[in-house]
Structures are given as C-alpha cells and as structure tokens.
C-alpha cells in the first residue's frame, strides 16, 4: 500500500489557482496529503478559489507549505524526481513514470519521495533538475509534448498508486541522504575541485552537473554522503595549506 506520509508533491512557481486546485483534487483521489509550493504567484493560492475547485481539500490546504526556494522545499526529501517534457543537453535520459514507480516505492521504505513539477508556462529549469535524482517524461506525441500541470501530476500519481499495489517485494534500503545534505556536499566539492585546479574557469556548471548526476543516480546513503563530504572538506583543507 502507498504510504502517503512518505510522498510530497512540489509545485515550482505555479501561476494559476485553477491548476493548483486541480492538483489538490488529484491528491485527494490518490490519498496524498503533503503539498509544497515554491514561490507561487499570489493568485495561485487564493483560498476561496481553491476551496471551490477542490472540495474537501481543507486538510491539505491547511498543511500546505510555501517556500521561497526549491532547496527549502526539498530539504528533508531523500529521493527527488523532476518532471520535464523537454530533452536537455548534458543530462541523462529521462524515464517514464511506469518505469520509475517501482523504484519510488522502494525508496519510500527508507525516506521521503518528492515529486517536482515546474511552472505551467516553462517547466523546470536546468538548475531545478540538477536537484533531482532522476528525471521523468510522460510519453506523448512529439508534435505536442506539453501536458497541463494537473494532468502530469495525475498520471504520475496514478502510476505510483499502481506500483504501491503490486505484491512484488521491494528491497529494504539503508537510510538515504536527504537533499539538504547533498546540496551542502556538492557546494564543498565544487570549492575543493576549484581549489585543486580540476575545475577550470567556465567549466564548473557542466562538470558539476555531471558529478551531481553521477552521485544522485547512485542514491548514496546518509553515511556514504557523509564520507564523500568529508573527502571534499579534506581536499579543500589540503589545498588551502598549500597556498
């Protein structure tokens, strides 16, 4: 069965209450209760409109968290999924919700799953996708790839719901690193790699994106992330002693 306390829907910069209200309805359909909204337009969270658009969603609205940055919204998440309709340069291939849903169920055994959706007009930026362990794309005709925000949330939640009902056993995971720990770790790795001369001027964005993709695909445990972080800090200390 799905563990709703282990799933959070994250909407980045939503603009319209109609879309947010439709997302609330989807969450009610699939028993989800945690919604976080990053830097929304003022009209997107109009309480009267949301109540009209999604009846019986008062509990979700009451617990809704608004943050100014995506990092705040993801701080306690241990596995982050970003939805995108567009292919990206310097990025690993995206997978479908059906391919990923069983992995999500396994990840939820040890931590919190965050499903991240971008603004209605433009989708998630590359910087936002850098915060994700994996990217998902919902297959559509190449002539019209973009889905409405709530439609995308509906399809993803449906596949998660089906995977949760699958009787096949999922592996028990060690405690994974949360997003806040990874953000701090990658910041120190960038400093360390710059200090030893590995990152050349202008290379940092591309090289760090590749490093983040590599590490996040491995989904390190909290202990493994602490080890990697300690290595970066020692490298930085050593480089500073030489200057």
Tab-separated table of C-alpha atoms in Angstrom:
chain	number	residue	atom	x	y	z
A	1	UNK	CA	0.000	0.000	0.000
A	2	UNK	CA	1.004	3.586	-0.618
A	3	UNK	CA	2.450	5.418	2.405
A	4	UNK	CA	1.111	8.983	1.911
A	5	UNK	CA	3.255	10.424	4.696
A	6	UNK	CA	6.328	9.484	2.623
A	7	UNK	CA	5.241	11.393	-0.530
A	8	UNK	CA	5.327	15.135	-1.126
A	9	UNK	CA	4.146	16.934	-4.259
A	10	UNK	CA	6.234	20.032	-5.013
A	11	UNK	CA	4.946	22.723	-7.394
A	12	UNK	CA	7.529	25.261	-8.508
A	13	UNK	CA	6.208	28.768	-9.192
A	14	UNK	CA	2.597	27.866	-10.074
A	15	UNK	CA	0.679	30.784	-11.573
A	16	UNK	CA	-2.990	29.799	-11.589
A	17	UNK	CA	-5.324	28.665	-8.817
A	18	UNK	CA	-7.197	26.516	-11.350
A	19	UNK	CA	-4.111	24.351	-11.801
A	20	UNK	CA	-3.319	24.185	-8.093
A	21	UNK	CA	-6.950	23.309	-7.341
A	22	UNK	CA	-6.844	20.526	-9.921
A	23	UNK	CA	-3.647	19.185	-8.315
A	24	UNK	CA	-5.429	19.163	-4.949
A	25	UNK	CA	-8.215	17.046	-6.481
A	26	UNK	CA	-5.640	14.585	-7.819
A	27	UNK	CA	-4.036	14.335	-4.391
A	28	UNK	CA	-7.424	13.574	-2.844
A	29	UNK	CA	-8.039	10.888	-5.475
A	30	UNK	CA	-4.836	9.076	-4.539
A	31	UNK	CA	-4.738	9.690	-0.805
A	32	UNK	CA	-1.806	12.115	-0.799
A	33	UNK	CA	-1.702	14.911	1.766
A	34	UNK	CA	1.611	16.796	1.529
A	35	UNK	CA	1.856	19.718	-0.886
A	36	UNK	CA	4.721	22.209	-1.023
A	37	UNK	CA	4.680	25.261	-3.268
A	38	UNK	CA	7.784	27.217	-4.236
A	39	UNK	CA	7.492	30.957	-4.872
A	40	UNK	CA	3.884	30.901	-6.156
A	41	UNK	CA	2.062	33.764	-7.844
A	42	UNK	CA	-0.295	35.468	-5.390
A	43	UNK	CA	-3.356	34.334	-7.342
A	44	UNK	CA	-2.264	30.688	-7.323
A	45	UNK	CA	-3.137	30.146	-3.657
A	46	UNK	CA	-6.402	32.074	-3.364
A	47	UNK	CA	-8.117	30.094	-0.534
A	48	UNK	CA	-11.664	30.784	-1.764
A	49	UNK	CA	-10.904	29.588	-5.288
A	50	UNK	CA	-9.002	26.545	-4.109
A	51	UNK	CA	-11.898	25.512	-1.891
A	52	UNK	CA	-14.327	25.902	-4.814
A	53	UNK	CA	-12.083	23.947	-7.160
A	54	UNK	CA	-11.235	21.088	-4.789
A	55	UNK	CA	-13.954	20.303	-2.280
A	56	UNK	CA	-12.877	18.564	0.934
A	57	UNK	CA	-9.247	19.595	0.425
A	58	UNK	CA	-9.150	21.822	3.536
A	59	UNK	CA	-6.769	19.477	5.355
A	60	UNK	CA	-4.236	19.590	2.522
A	61	UNK	CA	-4.572	23.363	2.221
A	62	UNK	CA	-4.116	23.785	5.965
A	63	UNK	CA	-0.874	21.784	5.843
A	64	UNK	CA	0.387	23.340	2.612
A	65	UNK	CA	3.946	24.655	2.901
A	66	UNK	CA	5.094	27.693	0.920
A	67	UNK	CA	8.841	28.182	0.459
A	68	UNK	CA	10.898	30.813	-1.312
A	69	UNK	CA	13.385	28.312	-2.782
A	70	UNK	CA	13.315	24.776	-4.126
A	71	UNK	CA	16.119	23.754	-1.761
A	72	UNK	CA	13.874	24.606	1.215
A	73	UNK	CA	11.051	22.513	-0.199
A	74	UNK	CA	13.344	19.513	-0.767
A	75	UNK	CA	15.460	19.722	2.374
A	76	UNK	CA	14.063	16.550	4.010
A	77	UNK	CA	13.486	14.593	0.797
A	78	UNK	CA	15.713	11.577	0.232
A	79	UNK	CA	14.698	10.841	-3.371
A	80	UNK	CA	13.742	13.666	-5.735
A	81	UNK	CA	12.028	13.208	-9.095
A	82	UNK	CA	11.736	16.051	-11.599
A	83	UNK	CA	9.115	16.057	-14.354
A	84	UNK	CA	10.172	17.532	-17.696
A	85	UNK	CA	8.767	17.394	-21.206
A	86	UNK	CA	11.862	18.751	-22.937
A	87	UNK	CA	15.140	16.966	-23.712
A	88	UNK	CA	18.118	18.651	-22.043
A	89	UNK	CA	21.744	18.920	-23.049
A	90	UNK	CA	24.285	17.472	-20.621
A	91	UNK	CA	21.572	15.454	-18.895
A	92	UNK	CA	20.931	11.718	-18.601
A	93	UNK	CA	17.922	10.281	-20.360
A	94	UNK	CA	14.537	10.724	-18.726
A	95	UNK	CA	12.357	7.715	-17.885
A	96	UNK	CA	8.623	7.168	-17.866
A	97	UNK	CA	6.546	7.121	-14.678
A	98	UNK	CA	5.794	3.440	-15.244
A	99	UNK	CA	9.499	2.587	-15.370
A	100	UNK	CA	10.264	4.624	-12.256
A	101	UNK	CA	7.293	3.908	-9.990
A	102	UNK	CA	8.634	0.611	-8.549
A	103	UNK	CA	11.902	2.388	-7.697
A	104	UNK	CA	9.918	5.100	-5.892
A	105	UNK	CA	8.139	2.501	-3.776
A	106	UNK	CA	11.495	1.017	-2.761
A	107	UNK	CA	12.943	4.446	-1.960
A	108	UNK	CA	9.939	5.313	0.205
A	109	UNK	CA	10.791	2.482	2.594
A	110	UNK	CA	13.700	4.482	3.964
A	111	UNK	CA	12.865	8.125	3.318
A	112	UNK	CA	10.667	10.761	1.691
A	113	UNK	CA	9.859	10.864	-2.015
A	114	UNK	CA	9.467	14.305	-3.617
A	115	UNK	CA	7.719	14.645	-6.991
A	116	UNK	CA	8.603	18.021	-8.504
A	117	UNK	CA	6.653	19.832	-11.232
A	118	UNK	CA	7.601	23.118	-12.873
A	119	UNK	CA	5.764	26.303	-13.838
A	120	UNK	CA	2.871	25.934	-16.267
A	121	UNK	CA	4.495	28.063	-18.963
A	122	UNK	CA	8.096	26.891	-18.949
A	123	UNK	CA	8.601	23.745	-16.853
A	124	UNK	CA	11.559	23.074	-14.575
A	125	UNK	CA	14.840	24.854	-15.211
A	126	UNK	CA	18.137	23.017	-15.570
A	127	UNK	CA	19.096	24.299	-12.123
A	128	UNK	CA	15.947	22.745	-10.640
A	129	UNK	CA	16.543	19.457	-12.440
A	130	UNK	CA	20.073	19.421	-11.015
A	131	UNK	CA	18.452	18.914	-7.610
A	132	UNK	CA	16.717	15.722	-8.785
A	133	UNK	CA	17.956	12.155	-8.535
A	134	UNK	CA	16.101	11.248	-11.723
A	135	UNK	CA	14.091	12.918	-14.478
A	136	UNK	CA	10.767	11.645	-15.733
A	137	UNK	CA	8.993	12.331	-19.010
A	138	UNK	CA	5.424	11.321	-19.782
A	139	UNK	CA	5.310	9.900	-23.322
A	140	UNK	CA	3.211	11.982	-25.718
A	141	UNK	CA	3.212	12.728	-29.418
A	142	UNK	CA	6.394	14.617	-30.398
A	143	UNK	CA	4.199	17.214	-32.088
A	144	UNK	CA	2.725	18.328	-28.742
A	145	UNK	CA	4.743	17.258	-25.730
A	146	UNK	CA	3.467	19.648	-23.083
A	147	UNK	CA	0.824	18.479	-20.619
A	148	UNK	CA	-1.309	20.570	-18.309
A	149	UNK	CA	0.213	20.674	-14.821
A	150	UNK	CA	-2.589	18.744	-13.148
A	151	UNK	CA	-2.676	16.188	-15.980
A	152	UNK	CA	1.016	15.466	-15.407
A	153	UNK	CA	0.505	15.125	-11.650
A	154	UNK	CA	-2.463	12.804	-12.265
A	155	UNK	CA	-0.501	10.414	-14.486
A	156	UNK	CA	2.461	10.282	-12.106
A	157	UNK	CA	0.262	9.686	-9.042
A	158	UNK	CA	-1.707	7.000	-10.887
A	159	UNK	CA	1.471	5.066	-11.722
A	160	UNK	CA	2.686	5.439	-8.146
A	161	UNK	CA	-0.664	4.122	-6.882
A	162	UNK	CA	-0.488	1.083	-9.182
A	163	UNK	CA	3.092	0.313	-8.159
A	164	UNK	CA	2.148	0.519	-4.481
A	165	UNK	CA	-0.485	-2.178	-5.010
A	166	UNK	CA	1.974	-4.513	-6.733
A	167	UNK	CA	2.539	-7.502	-4.406
A	168	UNK	CA	6.128	-7.914	-5.610
A	169	UNK	CA	8.557	-7.331	-2.700
A	170	UNK	CA	10.840	-4.318	-2.758
A	171	UNK	CA	14.329	-4.257	-1.255
A	172	UNK	CA	14.949	-2.742	2.151
A	173	UNK	CA	17.182	0.317	1.837
A	174	UNK	CA	19.620	1.888	4.240
A	175	UNK	CA	18.814	5.441	5.260
A	176	UNK	CA	19.437	7.620	2.175
A	177	UNK	CA	20.981	11.069	2.225
A	178	UNK	CA	18.458	13.893	2.173
A	179	UNK	CA	18.527	16.717	-0.354
A	180	UNK	CA	19.815	19.301	2.108
A	181	UNK	CA	22.894	17.166	2.848
A	182	UNK	CA	23.580	16.684	-0.866
A	183	UNK	CA	23.319	20.408	-1.623
A	184	UNK	CA	25.920	21.190	1.056
A	185	UNK	CA	28.136	18.320	-0.080
A	186	UNK	CA	28.124	19.405	-3.736
A	187	UNK	CA	28.900	23.010	-2.755
A	188	UNK	CA	32.005	21.831	-0.889
A	189	UNK	CA	33.006	19.533	-3.758
A	190	UNK	CA	32.834	22.497	-6.148
A	191	UNK	CA	35.056	24.548	-3.839
A	192	UNK	CA	37.509	21.674	-3.420
A	193	UNK	CA	37.729	20.859	-7.128
A	194	UNK	CA	38.248	24.531	-7.915
A	195	UNK	CA	40.951	24.840	-5.260
A	196	UNK	CA	42.981	21.917	-6.661
A	197	UNK	CA	42.636	23.228	-10.220
A	198	UNK	CA	40.374	20.478	-11.536
A	199	UNK	CA	37.557	22.889	-12.403
A	200	UNK	CA	38.755	25.403	-14.955
A	201	UNK	CA	37.101	28.809	-15.496
A	202	UNK	CA	33.780	28.341	-17.262
A	203	UNK	CA	33.708	24.563	-16.732
A	204	UNK	CA	32.074	24.436	-13.318
A	205	UNK	CA	28.375	24.358	-14.378
A	206	UNK	CA	28.814	21.485	-16.843
A	207	UNK	CA	31.263	19.451	-14.767
A	208	UNK	CA	29.286	19.846	-11.556
A	209	UNK	CA	26.095	18.832	-13.357
A	210	UNK	CA	27.812	15.638	-14.489
A	211	UNK	CA	29.080	14.972	-10.963
A	212	UNK	CA	25.631	15.562	-9.449
A	213	UNK	CA	24.036	13.245	-11.999
A	214	UNK	CA	26.566	10.522	-11.238
A	215	UNK	CA	26.204	10.721	-7.455
A	216	UNK	CA	22.425	11.135	-7.412
A	217	UNK	CA	21.889	8.170	-9.733
A	218	UNK	CA	23.776	6.107	-7.154
A	219	UNK	CA	21.359	7.378	-4.441
A	220	UNK	CA	24.005	7.347	-1.674
A	221	UNK	CA	23.048	6.537	1.875
A	222	UNK	CA	23.391	9.195	4.563
A	223	UNK	CA	26.622	7.553	5.729
A	224	UNK	CA	28.029	7.407	2.184
A	225	UNK	CA	27.173	11.071	1.616
A	226	UNK	CA	28.956	11.992	4.850
A	227	UNK	CA	32.032	10.105	3.618
A	228	UNK	CA	32.020	11.919	0.259
A	229	UNK	CA	31.512	15.230	2.041
A	230	UNK	CA	34.414	14.551	4.402
A	231	UNK	CA	36.683	13.791	1.418
A	232	UNK	CA	35.754	17.123	-0.179
A	233	UNK	CA	36.429	19.022	3.045
A	234	UNK	CA	39.844	17.385	3.488
A	235	UNK	CA	40.757	18.176	-0.118
A	236	UNK	CA	39.817	21.802	0.453
A	237	UNK	CA	41.827	21.996	3.695
A	238	UNK	CA	44.871	20.490	1.963
A	239	UNK	CA	44.611	22.902	-0.973
A	240	UNK	CA	44.378	25.861	1.373
A	241	UNK	CA	47.506	24.743	3.280
A	242	UNK	CA	49.446	24.856	0.011
A	243	UNK	CA	48.504	28.461	-0.726
